[in-house]
Short mmCIF file of C-alpha atoms in Angstrom, two decimals:
data_model
loop_
_atom_site.label_atom_id
_atom_site.label_comp_id
_atom_site.label_asym_id
_atom_site.label_seq_id
_atom_site.Cartn_x
_atom_site.Cartn_y
_atom_site.Cartn_z
CA UNK A 14 0.00 0.00 0.00
CA UNK A 15 1.34 3.42 -0.89
CA UNK A 16 1.57 6.06 1.82
CA UNK A 17 -1.09 8.69 1.49
CA UNK A 18 -1.37 12.33 2.36
CA UNK A 19 -3.36 12.47 5.59
CA UNK A 20 -3.79 16.04 6.72
CA UNK A 21 -5.92 17.13 9.64
CA UNK A 22 -6.88 20.63 10.66
CA UNK A 23 -8.89 21.15 13.79
CA UNK A 24 -11.47 23.87 14.26
CA UNK A 25 -11.39 23.85 18.03
CA UNK A 26 -13.90 25.73 20.15
CA UNK A 27 -13.40 26.04 23.87
CA UNK A 28 -16.59 25.24 25.76
CA UNK A 29 -17.27 25.57 29.45
CA UNK A 30 -16.67 22.56 31.65
CA UNK A 31 -19.49 20.18 32.39
CA UNK A 32 -20.93 16.89 31.29
CA UNK A 33 -22.67 16.58 27.95
CA UNK A 34 -24.06 13.82 25.79
CA UNK A 35 -21.57 12.27 23.39
CA UNK A 36 -22.00 13.62 19.87
CA UNK A 37 -21.05 12.23 16.53
CA UNK A 38 -18.03 13.80 14.87
CA UNK A 39 -18.61 16.93 12.78
CA UNK A 40 -16.15 16.67 9.89
CA UNK A 41 -15.67 16.95 6.17
CA UNK A 42 -13.01 14.69 4.67
CA UNK A 43 -11.57 16.32 1.57
CA UNK A 44 -10.33 13.80 -0.97
CA UNK A 45 -7.35 15.04 -2.98
CA UNK A 46 -7.13 13.49 -6.44
CA UNK A 47 -5.45 14.02 -9.80
CA UNK A 48 -5.07 12.67 -13.31
CA UNK A 49 -1.61 14.24 -13.65
CA UNK A 50 1.53 12.12 -13.68
CA UNK A 51 4.07 12.60 -10.90
CA UNK A 52 6.73 13.85 -10.50
CA UNK A 53 6.31 15.37 -13.97
CA UNK A 54 4.35 17.53 -14.45
CA UNK A 55 2.91 17.26 -10.90
CA UNK A 56 5.75 17.83 -8.47
CA UNK A 57 4.07 19.08 -5.33
CA UNK A 58 0.78 20.25 -3.82
CA UNK A 59 0.07 22.84 -1.15
CA UNK A 60 -2.99 23.33 1.02
CA UNK A 61 -4.42 26.30 2.87
CA UNK A 62 -7.59 26.45 4.95
CA UNK A 63 -9.18 29.67 6.18
CA UNK A 64 -12.16 30.27 8.41
CA UNK A 65 -14.99 32.33 6.99
CA UNK A 66 -16.22 34.99 7.01
CA UNK A 67 -13.17 36.55 8.70
CA UNK A 68 -10.56 34.79 6.51
CA UNK A 69 -8.36 33.70 9.43
CA UNK A 70 -5.84 31.06 8.27
CA UNK A 71 -6.02 27.74 10.09
CA UNK A 72 -2.44 26.50 10.11
CA UNK A 73 0.29 27.21 7.61
CA UNK A 74 0.14 26.62 3.87
CA UNK A 75 2.67 23.85 3.35
CA UNK A 76 3.95 22.12 0.22
CA UNK A 77 4.28 18.35 -0.06
CA UNK A 78 6.31 16.61 -2.78
CA UNK A 79 4.51 13.99 -4.86
CA UNK A 80 7.16 11.49 -5.90
CA UNK A 81 5.21 9.20 -8.19
CA UNK A 82 7.03 6.23 -6.64
CA UNK A 83 5.45 3.47 -4.56
CA UNK A 84 6.14 3.35 -0.81
CA UNK A 85 7.36 6.92 -0.53
CA UNK A 86 6.04 9.52 1.81
CA UNK A 87 3.41 11.53 -0.08
CA UNK A 88 1.20 10.28 -2.88
CA UNK A 89 -2.28 10.91 -4.24
CA UNK A 90 -5.12 10.16 -3.73
CA UNK A 91 -5.13 11.37 -0.16
CA UNK A 92 -7.40 12.91 2.42
CA UNK A 93 -7.61 16.17 4.33
CA UNK A 94 -9.90 16.22 7.35
CA UNK A 95 -11.49 19.38 8.74
CA UNK A 96 -13.52 19.00 11.89
CA UNK A 97 -15.22 21.09 14.56
CA UNK A 98 -14.75 19.94 18.13
CA UNK A 99 -17.84 21.91 19.16
CA UNK A 100 -19.95 20.36 16.41
CA UNK A 101 -20.77 23.78 14.92
CA UNK A 102 -21.60 24.36 11.24
CA UNK A 103 -18.31 26.18 10.66
CA UNK A 104 -17.70 27.62 7.20
CA UNK A 105 -14.25 27.30 5.64
CA UNK A 106 -12.40 27.88 2.39
CA UNK A 107 -9.86 25.36 1.12
CA UNK A 108 -7.29 26.21 -1.58
CA UNK A 109 -5.32 23.40 -3.19
CA UNK A 110 -2.41 24.42 -5.46
CA UNK A 111 -0.45 22.05 -7.70
CA UNK A 112 2.98 23.06 -9.01
CA UNK A 113 5.73 21.60 -11.19
CA UNK A 114 9.42 21.12 -10.39
CA UNK A 115 10.12 24.75 -11.28
CA UNK A 116 7.50 25.96 -8.75
CA UNK A 117 5.24 27.03 -11.60
CA UNK A 118 1.53 26.81 -10.87
CA UNK A 119 -0.27 24.07 -12.76
CA UNK A 120 -3.72 24.06 -11.16
CA UNK A 121 -5.47 26.00 -8.40
CA UNK A 122 -8.63 24.47 -6.99
CA UNK A 123 -10.66 26.16 -4.26
CA UNK A 124 -13.81 25.22 -2.35
CA UNK A 125 -16.07 26.87 0.21
CA UNK A 126 -18.36 24.77 2.36
CA UNK A 127 -19.94 24.32 5.77
CA UNK A 128 -19.43 21.47 8.16
CA UNK A 129 -22.69 19.71 9.00
CA UNK A 130 -23.23 19.02 12.72
CA UNK A 131 -22.72 15.39 13.71
CA UNK A 132 -21.96 14.24 10.18
CA UNK A 133 -18.71 13.08 8.58
CA UNK A 134 -19.00 13.85 4.88
CA UNK A 135 -16.75 13.50 1.83
CA UNK A 136 -15.91 15.88 -0.99
CA UNK A 137 -13.35 15.42 -3.74
CA UNK A 138 -11.13 18.24 -5.00
CA UNK A 139 -9.32 17.40 -8.20
CA UNK A 140 -6.19 18.99 -9.61
CA UNK A 141 -6.49 17.80 -13.17
CA UNK A 142 -5.03 18.31 -16.62
CA UNK A 143 -8.24 19.88 -17.97
CA UNK A 144 -7.75 22.74 -15.50
CA UNK A 145 -4.09 23.43 -16.22
CA UNK A 146 -3.59 27.14 -16.81
CA UNK A 147 -7.18 28.02 -15.85
CA UNK A 148 -6.24 30.30 -12.97
CA UNK A 149 -8.34 33.28 -14.11
CA UNK A 150 -11.87 32.05 -13.41
CA UNK A 151 -12.61 35.13 -11.31
CA UNK A 152 -13.60 35.86 -7.73
CA UNK A 153 -15.63 33.11 -6.09
CA UNK A 154 -15.01 30.78 -9.03
CA UNK A 155 -12.68 27.82 -9.58
CA UNK A 156 -11.91 25.26 -12.26
CA UNK A 157 -13.91 22.02 -11.89
CA UNK A 158 -13.53 19.31 -14.52
CA UNK A 159 -12.23 21.76 -17.12
CA UNK A 160 -14.68 24.65 -16.67
CA UNK A 161 -15.09 27.63 -14.40
CA UNK A 162 -17.75 27.12 -11.75
CA UNK A 163 -18.67 28.41 -8.32
CA UNK A 164 -16.29 27.39 -5.56
CA UNK A 165 -19.25 27.06 -3.16
CA UNK A 166 -20.23 23.49 -2.33
CA UNK A 167 -23.61 22.43 -0.97
CA UNK A 168 -22.57 20.23 1.94
CA UNK A 169 -26.07 18.80 2.16
CA UNK A 170 -25.49 16.95 -1.13
CA UNK A 171 -22.22 15.33 -0.08
CA UNK A 172 -22.04 11.59 0.67
CA UNK A 173 -21.12 10.15 4.04
CA UNK A 174 -17.45 9.32 4.30
CA UNK A 175 -16.24 5.77 4.78
CA UNK A 176 -12.59 4.68 4.83
CA UNK A 177 -11.24 4.07 1.34
CA UNK A 178 -13.77 6.28 -0.45
CA UNK A 179 -10.97 8.61 -1.52
CA UNK A 180 -9.32 5.75 -3.44
CA UNK A 181 -12.35 4.90 -5.59
CA UNK A 182 -14.74 6.64 -7.97
CA UNK A 183 -18.44 6.04 -7.48
CA UNK A 184 -19.46 7.01 -11.00
CA UNK A 185 -18.02 7.81 -14.42
CA UNK A 186 -16.90 11.42 -14.72
CA UNK A 187 -14.98 13.29 -17.39
CA UNK A 188 -11.72 12.76 -15.49
CA UNK A 189 -9.77 9.53 -15.09
CA UNK A 190 -8.26 9.92 -11.62
CA UNK A 191 -5.09 7.92 -11.00
CA UNK A 192 -2.94 6.65 -8.18
CA UNK A 193 0.29 8.64 -8.62
CA UNK A 194 2.43 5.82 -7.22
CA UNK A 195 1.10 3.05 -9.48
CA UNK A 196 -0.06 5.20 -12.44
CA UNK A 197 -3.25 3.11 -12.49
CA UNK A 198 -6.79 4.53 -12.59
CA UNK A 199 -8.75 4.53 -9.35
CA UNK A 200 -11.24 1.68 -9.06
CA UNK A 201 -14.68 2.61 -10.36
CA UNK A 202 -17.50 1.08 -8.30
CA UNK A 203 -20.44 2.02 -10.55
CA UNK A 204 -21.13 3.59 -13.94
CA UNK A 205 -23.82 6.00 -12.79
CA UNK A 206 -25.38 7.34 -9.60
CA UNK A 207 -28.63 5.78 -8.40
CA UNK A 208 -29.91 9.32 -7.84
CA UNK A 209 -28.54 12.83 -7.95
CA UNK A 210 -25.53 13.75 -10.08
CA UNK A 211 -21.95 12.63 -10.57
CA UNK A 212 -19.26 15.23 -9.83
CA UNK A 213 -15.56 14.39 -9.87
CA UNK A 214 -16.34 10.73 -9.42
CA UNK A 215 -18.61 11.03 -6.39
CA UNK A 216 -22.39 10.86 -6.24
CA UNK A 217 -24.11 13.98 -4.95
CA UNK A 218 -27.63 13.84 -3.56
CA UNK A 219 -30.35 15.53 -5.63
CA UNK A 220 -30.36 19.32 -5.42
CA UNK A 221 -32.70 20.70 -2.78
CA UNK A 222 -32.37 17.66 -0.54
CA UNK A 223 -31.34 19.86 2.38
CA UNK A 224 -27.99 20.73 3.89
CA UNK A 225 -25.69 23.38 5.11
CA UNK A 226 -26.02 25.85 2.26
CA UNK A 227 -23.90 26.94 -0.67
CA UNK A 228 -24.15 26.24 -4.37
CA UNK A 229 -24.06 22.64 -5.58
CA UNK A 230 -20.75 21.37 -6.87
CA UNK A 231 -20.20 22.32 -10.50
CA UNK A 232 -22.90 25.00 -10.63
CA UNK A 233 -22.22 28.69 -10.87
CA UNK A 234 -23.60 31.40 -8.63
CA UNK A 235 -26.18 30.92 -5.93
CA UNK A 236 -24.78 31.92 -2.57
CA UNK A 237 -26.44 29.47 -0.21
CA UNK A 238 -26.98 30.37 3.41
CA UNK A 239 -25.45 28.23 6.12
CA UNK A 240 -27.18 27.12 9.26
CA UNK A 241 -26.42 29.72 11.90
CA UNK A 242 -25.83 32.59 9.47
CA UNK A 243 -23.09 32.97 6.91
CA UNK A 244 -21.20 29.93 8.05
CA UNK A 245 -19.52 31.63 10.98
CA UNK A 246 -18.85 29.81 14.22
CA UNK A 247 -21.81 28.94 16.35
CA UNK A 248 -22.09 27.91 19.97
CA UNK A 249 -20.12 29.15 22.90
CA UNK A 250 -16.56 30.37 22.79
CA UNK A 251 -14.33 31.67 20.05
CA UNK A 252 -12.00 29.84 17.76
CA UNK A 253 -8.80 28.79 19.45
CA UNK A 254 -6.00 26.32 19.17
CA UNK A 255 -6.48 25.86 15.44
CA UNK A 256 -3.59 24.56 13.43
CA UNK A 257 -2.54 22.19 10.70
CA UNK A 258 -0.48 19.07 10.60
CA UNK A 259 0.81 16.61 8.03
CA UNK A 260 0.32 13.01 9.09
CA UNK A 261 2.32 10.47 7.14
CA UNK A 262 0.59 7.13 6.80
CA UNK A 263 3.29 4.44 6.81
CA UNK A 264 2.38 0.95 5.57
CA UNK A 265 2.26 -1.63 8.34
CA UNK A 266 5.26 -3.95 8.64
CA UNK A 267 4.86 -6.87 11.05
CA UNK A 268 7.69 -6.75 13.57
CA UNK A 269 6.66 -9.13 16.34
CA UNK A 270 4.19 -11.99 16.76
CA UNK A 271 3.68 -13.42 20.23
CA UNK A 272 1.82 -16.74 20.03
CA UNK A 273 2.02 -17.18 23.83
CA UNK A 274 2.44 -20.91 23.44
CA UNK A 275 4.34 -21.57 26.66
CA UNK A 276 6.70 -18.69 25.86
CA UNK A 277 6.93 -14.91 25.81
CA UNK A 278 9.41 -15.01 22.93
CA UNK A 279 8.34 -13.62 19.55
CA UNK A 280 8.27 -15.64 16.34
CA UNK A 281 10.71 -13.11 14.88
CA UNK A 282 14.25 -13.63 16.29
CA UNK A 283 15.06 -9.92 16.20
CA UNK A 284 12.07 -8.87 18.33
CA UNK A 285 12.38 -8.51 22.10
CA UNK A 286 10.54 -10.90 24.37
CA UNK A 287 7.53 -9.82 26.35
CA UNK A 288 8.17 -9.20 30.05
CA UNK A 289 5.47 -10.74 32.27
CA UNK A 290 4.44 -8.78 35.36
CA UNK A 291 3.02 -11.27 37.86
CA UNK A 292 3.47 -10.04 41.43
CA UNK A 293 1.24 -12.72 42.98
CA UNK A 294 2.79 -15.50 40.86
CA UNK A 295 -0.68 -16.75 39.93
CA UNK A 296 -0.58 -16.19 36.17
CA UNK A 297 0.16 -19.09 33.83
CA UNK A 298 -0.12 -20.56 30.36
CA UNK A 299 -3.32 -22.59 30.08
CA UNK A 300 -5.25 -24.32 27.29
CA UNK A 301 -8.43 -22.62 26.10
CA UNK A 302 -10.87 -22.56 23.19
CA UNK A 303 -10.63 -19.28 21.32
CA UNK A 304 -13.00 -18.62 18.42
CA UNK A 305 -13.50 -22.38 18.12
CA UNK A 306 -9.77 -23.16 18.12
CA UNK A 307 -7.99 -24.93 20.96
CA UNK A 308 -4.71 -23.21 21.79
CA UNK A 309 -2.54 -22.10 24.67
CA UNK A 310 -3.19 -18.67 26.15
CA UNK A 311 -1.64 -16.68 28.95
CA UNK A 312 -4.05 -16.20 31.85
CA UNK A 313 -3.06 -13.15 33.89
CA UNK A 314 -4.29 -12.97 37.48
CA UNK A 315 -3.76 -10.65 40.41
CA UNK A 316 -5.58 -7.91 42.27
CA UNK A 317 -6.79 -4.51 41.06
CA UNK A 318 -5.75 -2.84 44.30
CA UNK A 319 -3.15 -1.98 45.32
CA UNK A 320 -2.02 -1.42 41.70
CA UNK A 321 1.35 -3.05 42.26
CA UNK A 322 -0.53 -6.36 42.56
CA UNK A 323 -1.85 -6.25 39.00
CA UNK A 324 -0.60 -8.68 36.36
CA UNK A 325 0.11 -7.85 32.74
CA UNK A 326 2.84 -7.58 30.14
CA UNK A 327 5.50 -5.06 29.16
CA UNK A 328 7.26 -4.67 25.83
CA UNK A 329 10.33 -2.47 25.30
CA UNK A 330 9.83 -0.95 21.83
CA UNK A 331 12.90 1.15 20.80
CA UNK A 332 14.25 -0.24 17.56
CA UNK A 333 11.07 -2.25 17.05
CA UNK A 334 8.58 0.43 15.93
CA UNK A 335 8.37 4.13 15.24
CA UNK A 336 6.92 5.54 18.50
CA UNK A 337 4.50 7.81 16.61
CA UNK A 338 3.51 5.36 13.87
CA UNK A 339 2.70 1.82 14.92
CA UNK A 340 -0.12 -0.69 15.29
CA UNK A 341 -1.06 -3.37 17.81
CA UNK A 342 -3.57 -6.17 17.38
CA UNK A 343 -4.44 -8.89 19.84
CA UNK A 344 -7.04 -11.44 20.87
CA UNK A 345 -7.98 -11.15 24.52
CA UNK A 346 -10.63 -11.79 27.11
CA UNK A 347 -11.27 -9.75 30.25
CA UNK A 348 -12.71 -11.80 33.08
CA UNK A 349 -14.15 -9.11 35.33
CA UNK A 350 -14.61 -5.43 36.00
CA UNK A 351 -17.80 -5.18 33.95
CA UNK A 352 -19.13 -1.62 34.19
CA UNK A 353 -15.76 -0.15 35.16
CA UNK A 354 -12.64 1.17 33.48
CA UNK A 355 -10.18 -1.57 32.44
CA UNK A 356 -6.79 -0.77 30.97
CA UNK A 357 -5.74 -2.36 27.69
CA UNK A 358 -2.64 -0.39 26.65
CA UNK A 359 -0.37 2.10 28.39
CA UNK A 360 2.49 4.17 26.93
CA UNK A 361 3.54 6.20 29.99
CA UNK A 362 5.01 3.39 32.12
CA UNK A 363 2.05 3.48 34.54
CA UNK A 364 2.57 7.12 35.47
CA UNK A 365 -0.66 8.50 33.99
CA UNK A 366 -4.35 7.65 33.93
CA UNK A 367 -4.42 8.39 30.19
CA UNK A 368 -4.43 5.42 27.85
CA UNK A 369 -6.44 2.84 25.90
CA UNK A 370 -9.25 1.24 27.89
CA UNK A 371 -12.52 -0.60 27.95
CA UNK A 372 -14.73 2.04 29.56
CA UNK A 373 -17.66 1.71 32.03
CA UNK A 374 -20.08 1.41 29.10
CA UNK A 375 -18.04 -1.57 27.86
CA UNK A 376 -16.76 0.38 24.84
CA UNK A 377 -13.22 0.96 23.64
CA UNK A 378 -11.94 4.34 24.78
CA UNK A 379 -8.88 6.57 24.62
CA UNK A 380 -9.12 8.33 27.95
CA UNK A 381 -9.66 11.32 27.89
CA UNK A 382 -10.29 11.76 24.20
CA UNK A 383 -12.98 9.59 22.65
CA UNK A 384 -14.90 6.35 22.82
CA UNK A 385 -16.79 3.89 20.68
CA UNK A 386 -20.31 2.54 20.72
CA UNK A 387 -19.91 -1.20 20.02
CA UNK A 388 -19.95 -3.23 23.22
CA UNK A 389 -16.94 -5.18 24.47
CA UNK A 390 -18.27 -8.33 26.12
CA UNK A 391 -16.77 -9.35 29.46
CA UNK A 392 -15.95 -13.05 29.65
CA UNK A 393 -15.62 -13.46 25.87
CA UNK A 394 -12.70 -13.25 23.48
CA UNK A 395 -12.43 -10.23 21.18
CA UNK A 396 -10.01 -9.09 18.52
CA UNK A 397 -8.85 -5.57 19.39
CA UNK A 398 -6.56 -3.37 17.32
CA UNK A 399 -5.19 0.12 17.75
CA UNK A 400 -3.23 2.15 15.19
CA UNK A 401 -1.24 5.34 15.71
CA UNK A 402 -1.09 7.10 12.37
CA UNK A 403 1.70 9.54 11.66
CA UNK A 404 4.79 11.28 12.86
CA UNK A 405 3.23 14.74 13.12
CA UNK A 406 2.67 16.61 16.35
CA UNK A 407 -0.78 15.11 16.74
CA UNK A 408 -1.21 11.63 15.27
CA UNK A 409 -4.53 10.01 14.41
CA UNK A 410 -5.39 7.10 16.70
CA UNK A 411 -7.87 4.51 15.45
CA UNK A 412 -9.42 1.69 17.45
CA UNK A 413 -11.04 -1.47 16.11
CA UNK A 414 -13.22 -4.10 17.76
CA UNK A 415 -13.60 -7.44 15.98
CA UNK A 416 -12.47 -5.86 12.72
CA UNK A 417 -14.79 -2.84 12.78
CA UNK A 418 -13.48 0.72 13.14
CA UNK A 419 -14.80 2.19 16.40
CA UNK A 420 -13.33 5.68 16.36
CA UNK A 421 -10.63 7.87 14.86
CA UNK A 422 -9.23 10.68 17.01
CA UNK A 423 -6.55 13.33 16.75
CA UNK A 424 -4.47 12.72 19.86
CA UNK A 425 -0.90 12.13 20.99
CA UNK A 426 -2.08 10.08 24.00
CA UNK A 427 -0.72 6.82 22.54
CA UNK A 428 2.62 8.21 21.35
CA UNK A 429 5.22 5.85 22.84
CA UNK A 430 7.56 8.81 23.27
CA UNK A 431 4.95 11.12 24.81
CA UNK A 432 6.55 11.02 28.26
CA UNK A 433 10.30 10.42 27.87
CA UNK A 434 10.98 11.44 31.47
CA UNK A 435 8.81 8.67 32.91
CA UNK A 436 9.08 6.21 30.04
CA UNK A 437 12.57 6.55 28.53
CA UNK A 438 12.49 2.96 27.27
CA UNK A 439 9.22 3.52 25.39
CA UNK A 440 7.60 0.62 27.19
CA UNK A 441 4.26 -0.54 25.84
CA UNK A 442 2.24 -1.86 28.77
CA UNK A 443 -0.62 -4.33 28.40
CA UNK A 444 -3.43 -4.46 30.98
CA UNK A 445 -1.39 -2.73 33.71
CA UNK A 446 -3.03 0.38 35.17
CA UNK A 447 -1.22 3.43 36.47
CA UNK A 448 0.43 3.41 39.89
CA UNK A 449 0.50 7.22 40.13
CA UNK A 450 -2.12 9.91 39.63
CA UNK A 451 -5.86 9.42 39.66
CA UNK A 452 -8.08 6.52 38.67
CA UNK A 453 -6.05 3.75 40.29
CA UNK A 454 -7.19 0.14 40.21
CA UNK A 455 -8.69 0.13 36.70
CA UNK A 456 -7.69 -3.42 35.93
CA UNK A 457 -9.16 -6.83 35.26
CA UNK A 458 -7.80 -10.34 35.17
CA UNK A 459 -8.04 -11.94 31.77
CA UNK A 460 -6.44 -14.01 29.05
CA UNK A 461 -4.48 -13.15 25.92
CA UNK A 462 -4.23 -15.56 23.00
CA UNK A 463 -2.02 -13.68 20.54
CA UNK A 464 -0.32 -10.29 20.21
CA UNK A 465 1.15 -8.70 17.11
CA UNK A 466 3.10 -5.44 16.94
CA UNK A 467 3.50 -3.59 13.66
CA UNK A 468 5.72 -0.73 12.56
CA UNK A 469 3.42 1.57 10.61
CA UNK A 470 -0.33 1.67 10.23
CA UNK A 471 -2.75 -1.16 9.56
CA UNK A 472 -5.50 -0.30 7.11
CA UNK A 473 -9.18 -0.94 7.74
CA UNK A 474 -9.06 -3.87 5.34
CA UNK A 475 -5.98 -5.38 6.98
CA UNK A 476 -7.54 -5.08 10.41
CA UNK A 477 -10.75 -6.73 9.23
CA UNK A 478 -8.71 -9.60 7.76
CA UNK A 479 -6.79 -10.04 11.03
CA UNK A 480 -10.02 -10.19 12.98
CA UNK A 481 -11.53 -12.72 10.57
CA UNK A 482 -8.53 -15.05 10.84
CA UNK A 483 -6.47 -13.96 13.85
CA UNK A 484 -4.26 -17.04 14.13
CA UNK A 485 -3.31 -17.41 10.47
CA UNK A 486 0.37 -17.04 9.61
CA UNK A 487 1.36 -13.52 8.51
#
């Protein structure tokens, strides 16, 4: 799999403290696509996002080289996520500029749209050969599929985003979008749209079907009105903490497989062994039936309190994985603690309450960032995976339960190098709760059947395959 551009800009609103009901994410995922060959003529792209109506830049406009070679850092298609932490219908303008190796402008594509509260939507912005040299469309206009059209996009017509949508075309358009690393056309999933219209290879809902305002993609004029006025911020508090980051998605490379068949040693000779923590000396390898297969597992036992009586595993990771770009998948069962917090993974050597948990609602959770909605069942085996995507200041953490994506959050909480003072050896802890700070005793006895550690980021499809056949050789 080729690395992709994964850019995230956060529209962050500070709200007053207090409990509130969990809301769905408010985000538009911008798909960046091209039919141009790289690195010639397409050499690099730059992105700039501004908040409207005041035109305040969100982050710095930065250029990213497009190599045209597989397994290099930046390639197209890619995604650019813009979200509002407050869930407001924020209005933004995105400008995408493509240049050649002499820094000459090839294509400028702009778009203005509103976020739609509690929806994650997708829009494609193409920098294509039919728009080369068309940089004089006029104010409020941009080149779309070879003609000047309004830059305003009706967010209400956009499709819901699902992982991988940026790498396919839903319908036949006038542009043949390509993967710059393979030179091959993107996979087309249908010839026409069941309803609505096809624009840049995505299916838009019929006009007038409701939404956040703005002119439909590909149509001129018509300044739509956003919910809450002209797309300005709604809700309490002003815009703060906004900034951009480039997150490099690195393909997953399996570094360590722990079968836990009477040993803590990995299948790979170069990988370090797991270090069992068993203060009460009651943990052991035992036979069990896991997903219909009889195999040996490690049953960890102890006491939740005091925390130094908990059992679990430690793995020293320097030289094994990039601390900001790695994945973990495992098959485990928790025996108790139903309705309480139970630690799964820790990256701060037990010095912080932050980490990856099963929460009191029996959902996966990055405390204190986000949680899922699919229930983790106590007393039953589950496949659980977590990926940390990128080497930027704020990576994207994704969590999966039994192969299904549960959440995707911008957070550095699971960066293995987040707390070098307390965790200089970048220890990845399994099941062991913190011994300092608040929230002590969030632990459960359980069993683990297999653990894999990957350098780089598992895709949704890879994670689903692991969950479907967790004990198959990789």
